[in-house]
Amino acid sequence: MGSVHPFPASTTKASQTGFDRSELGRIMDLYGRMVAAGMWKDYAIEFGRDAAVFWAFRRTAERPEYKVEKRPSLRSKQGMWALIGENGAVLKRGHELGPVLAPIERRLMKLVAG
């Protein structure tokens, strides 16, 4: 008869990039405060092979106002976190999430204080 051959193991690892609990908690906390201030109405999250992305929308039918992106492949270079504006320009990039979210938090403080 025939012989049994083992199924070849994949050489590429099919993994998915995501946010851990503390990162997602920090992002969702900021999202909740922006919703309470009336600035954001909707969000979307995408988990891909190369990046995890959080989009924040002013209105559901519009382009996202901000995009928070986590790219682990850039960890040792520019930093794996990026804040991208509505027009696609990188507003802030860094190795830690807090400083990358700082421009949005400063804007929120101006809204609440003003």
PDB file of C-alpha atoms in Angstrom:
ATOM      1  CA  MET A   1       0.000   0.000   0.000  1.00  0.00           C
ATOM      2  CA  GLY A   2       1.072   3.566   0.543  1.00  0.00           C
ATOM      3  CA  SER A   3       3.242   5.046   3.194  1.00  0.00           C
ATOM      4  CA  VAL A   4       2.204   7.765   5.637  1.00  0.00           C
ATOM      5  CA  HIS A   5       4.098  11.024   5.359  1.00  0.00           C
ATOM      6  CA  PRO A   6       3.964  13.688   8.084  1.00  0.00           C
ATOM      7  CA  PHE A   7       2.334  16.979   7.192  1.00  0.00           C
ATOM      8  CA  PRO A   8       5.082  19.563   6.630  1.00  0.00           C
ATOM      9  CA  ALA A   9       5.353  22.166   9.367  1.00  0.00           C
ATOM     10  CA  SER A  10       4.919  25.744   8.302  1.00  0.00           C
ATOM     11  CA  THR A  11       8.129  27.761   8.367  1.00  0.00           C
ATOM     12  CA  THR A  12       6.273  31.053   8.764  1.00  0.00           C
ATOM     13  CA  LYS A  13       4.492  31.690  11.987  1.00  0.00           C
ATOM     14  CA  ALA A  14       0.915  32.831  11.363  1.00  0.00           C
ATOM     15  CA  SER A  15       0.555  35.122  14.348  1.00  0.00           C
ATOM     16  CA  GLN A  16      -1.654  38.086  15.039  1.00  0.00           C
ATOM     17  CA  THR A  17      -0.628  41.376  16.587  1.00  0.00           C
ATOM     18  CA  GLY A  18      -2.935  42.677  19.295  1.00  0.00           C
ATOM     19  CA  PHE A  19      -3.188  44.988  22.270  1.00  0.00           C
ATOM     20  CA  ASP A  20      -2.609  43.585  25.742  1.00  0.00           C
ATOM     21  CA  ARG A  21      -5.093  44.321  28.532  1.00  0.00           C
ATOM     22  CA  SER A  22      -3.290  47.377  29.925  1.00  0.00           C
ATOM     23  CA  GLU A  23      -2.777  48.941  26.476  1.00  0.00           C
ATOM     24  CA  LEU A  24      -6.395  48.444  25.455  1.00  0.00           C
ATOM     25  CA  GLY A  25      -7.533  49.697  28.859  1.00  0.00           C
ATOM     26  CA  ARG A  26      -5.545  52.914  28.408  1.00  0.00           C
ATOM     27  CA  ILE A  27      -6.889  53.455  24.884  1.00  0.00           C
ATOM     28  CA  MET A  28     -10.499  52.716  25.872  1.00  0.00           C
ATOM     29  CA  ASP A  29     -10.225  55.016  28.914  1.00  0.00           C
ATOM     30  CA  LEU A  30      -9.203  57.867  26.619  1.00  0.00           C
ATOM     31  CA  TYR A  31     -11.975  56.915  24.185  1.00  0.00           C
ATOM     32  CA  GLY A  32     -14.562  57.003  26.982  1.00  0.00           C
ATOM     33  CA  ARG A  33     -13.446  60.453  28.104  1.00  0.00           C
ATOM     34  CA  MET A  34     -13.577  61.758  24.526  1.00  0.00           C
ATOM     35  CA  VAL A  35     -17.092  60.330  24.105  1.00  0.00           C
ATOM     36  CA  ALA A  36     -18.162  62.003  27.350  1.00  0.00           C
ATOM     37  CA  ALA A  37     -16.760  65.297  26.031  1.00  0.00           C
ATOM     38  CA  GLY A  38     -18.810  64.842  22.832  1.00  0.00           C
ATOM     39  CA  MET A  39     -15.787  64.612  20.525  1.00  0.00           C
ATOM     40  CA  TRP A  40     -15.902  60.962  19.416  1.00  0.00           C
ATOM     41  CA  LYS A  41     -18.881  58.815  18.509  1.00  0.00           C
ATOM     42  CA  ASP A  42     -17.489  55.501  17.233  1.00  0.00           C
ATOM     43  CA  TYR A  43     -14.366  53.356  17.058  1.00  0.00           C
ATOM     44  CA  ALA A  44     -12.953  50.381  15.177  1.00  0.00           C
ATOM     45  CA  ILE A  45     -10.183  47.911  15.987  1.00  0.00           C
ATOM     46  CA  GLU A  46      -8.175  45.800  13.547  1.00  0.00           C
ATOM     47  CA  PHE A  47      -5.766  43.030  14.478  1.00  0.00           C
ATOM     48  CA  GLY A  48      -3.475  42.082  11.609  1.00  0.00           C
ATOM     49  CA  ARG A  49      -0.290  40.125  11.174  1.00  0.00           C
ATOM     50  CA  ASP A  50       1.957  43.205  11.222  1.00  0.00           C
ATOM     51  CA  ALA A  51      -0.034  45.717  13.255  1.00  0.00           C
ATOM     52  CA  ALA A  52      -2.890  46.307  15.663  1.00  0.00           C
ATOM     53  CA  VAL A  53      -4.845  49.494  14.951  1.00  0.00           C
ATOM     54  CA  PHE A  54      -7.455  51.501  16.893  1.00  0.00           C
ATOM     55  CA  TRP A  55      -9.460  54.102  14.968  1.00  0.00           C
ATOM     56  CA  ALA A  56     -11.501  56.875  16.622  1.00  0.00           C
ATOM     57  CA  PHE A  57     -14.297  58.541  14.646  1.00  0.00           C
ATOM     58  CA  ARG A  58     -16.128  61.838  15.145  1.00  0.00           C
ATOM     59  CA  ARG A  59     -19.046  60.358  13.224  1.00  0.00           C
ATOM     60  CA  THR A  60     -19.541  56.837  11.959  1.00  0.00           C
ATOM     61  CA  ALA A  61     -19.696  57.831   8.290  1.00  0.00           C
ATOM     62  CA  GLU A  62     -16.497  59.915   8.299  1.00  0.00           C
ATOM     63  CA  ARG A  63     -12.813  59.179   8.120  1.00  0.00           C
ATOM     64  CA  PRO A  64     -11.198  58.447  11.487  1.00  0.00           C
ATOM     65  CA  GLU A  65      -9.993  61.512  13.360  1.00  0.00           C
ATOM     66  CA  TYR A  66      -7.110  59.573  14.930  1.00  0.00           C
ATOM     67  CA  LYS A  67      -5.493  56.210  14.431  1.00  0.00           C
ATOM     68  CA  VAL A  68      -3.385  54.570  17.156  1.00  0.00           C
ATOM     69  CA  GLU A  69      -1.116  51.948  15.656  1.00  0.00           C
ATOM     70  CA  LYS A  70       1.054  49.287  17.292  1.00  0.00           C
ATOM     71  CA  ARG A  71       3.770  47.795  15.045  1.00  0.00           C
ATOM     72  CA  PRO A  72       6.091  45.488  17.005  1.00  0.00           C
ATOM     73  CA  SER A  73       8.494  45.253  14.048  1.00  0.00           C
ATOM     74  CA  LEU A  74       9.469  48.903  14.691  1.00  0.00           C
ATOM     75  CA  ARG A  75      10.133  48.335  18.412  1.00  0.00           C
ATOM     76  CA  SER A  76      13.921  48.632  18.127  1.00  0.00           C
ATOM     77  CA  LYS A  77      13.875  51.430  15.531  1.00  0.00           C
ATOM     78  CA  GLN A  78      11.425  54.334  15.832  1.00  0.00           C
ATOM     79  CA  GLY A  79       9.166  52.832  18.467  1.00  0.00           C
ATOM     80  CA  MET A  80       6.224  50.536  17.960  1.00  0.00           C
ATOM     81  CA  TRP A  81       3.505  53.117  18.769  1.00  0.00           C
ATOM     82  CA  ALA A  82       2.261  55.782  16.359  1.00  0.00           C
ATOM     83  CA  LEU A  83      -0.502  58.377  16.500  1.00  0.00           C
ATOM     84  CA  ILE A  84      -1.737  59.167  12.996  1.00  0.00           C
ATOM     85  CA  GLY A  85      -4.019  62.084  12.191  1.00  0.00           C
ATOM     86  CA  GLU A  86      -7.039  62.338   9.929  1.00  0.00           C
ATOM     87  CA  ASN A  87      -4.937  63.301   6.914  1.00  0.00           C
ATOM     88  CA  GLY A  88      -2.560  60.332   7.357  1.00  0.00           C
ATOM     89  CA  ALA A  89       0.349  62.272   8.843  1.00  0.00           C
ATOM     90  CA  VAL A  90       2.205  60.714  11.778  1.00  0.00           C
ATOM     91  CA  LEU A  91       1.629  63.120  14.672  1.00  0.00           C
ATOM     92  CA  LYS A  92       3.644  61.266  17.302  1.00  0.00           C
ATOM     93  CA  ARG A  93       5.756  58.117  17.391  1.00  0.00           C
ATOM     94  CA  GLY A  94       7.377  56.451  20.362  1.00  0.00           C
ATOM     95  CA  HIS A  95       8.375  53.415  22.368  1.00  0.00           C
ATOM     96  CA  GLU A  96       5.618  53.821  25.001  1.00  0.00           C
ATOM     97  CA  LEU A  97       1.871  54.350  24.635  1.00  0.00           C
ATOM     98  CA  GLY A  98       1.447  57.178  27.181  1.00  0.00           C
ATOM     99  CA  PRO A  99       3.556  59.830  25.435  1.00  0.00           C
ATOM    100  CA  VAL A 100       2.030  58.887  22.072  1.00  0.00           C
ATOM    101  CA  LEU A 101      -1.491  59.538  23.407  1.00  0.00           C
ATOM    102  CA  ALA A 102      -0.421  62.808  25.095  1.00  0.00           C
ATOM    103  CA  PRO A 103      -1.490  65.151  22.230  1.00  0.00           C
ATOM    104  CA  ILE A 104      -5.060  63.835  22.431  1.00  0.00           C
ATOM    105  CA  GLU A 105      -5.097  64.055  26.235  1.00  0.00           C
ATOM    106  CA  ARG A 106      -3.834  67.673  26.092  1.00  0.00           C
ATOM    107  CA  ARG A 107      -6.628  68.475  23.658  1.00  0.00           C
ATOM    108  CA  LEU A 108      -9.136  66.886  26.037  1.00  0.00           C
ATOM    109  CA  MET A 109      -7.811  68.961  28.944  1.00  0.00           C
ATOM    110  CA  LYS A 110      -8.320  72.157  26.900  1.00  0.00           C
ATOM    111  CA  LEU A 111     -11.914  71.094  26.145  1.00  0.00           C
ATOM    112  CA  VAL A 112     -12.726  70.386  29.783  1.00  0.00           C
ATOM    113  CA  ALA A 113     -10.975  73.488  31.166  1.00  0.00           C
ATOM    114  CA  GLY A 114     -12.264  75.861  28.493  1.00  0.00           C
TER     115      GLY A 114
END
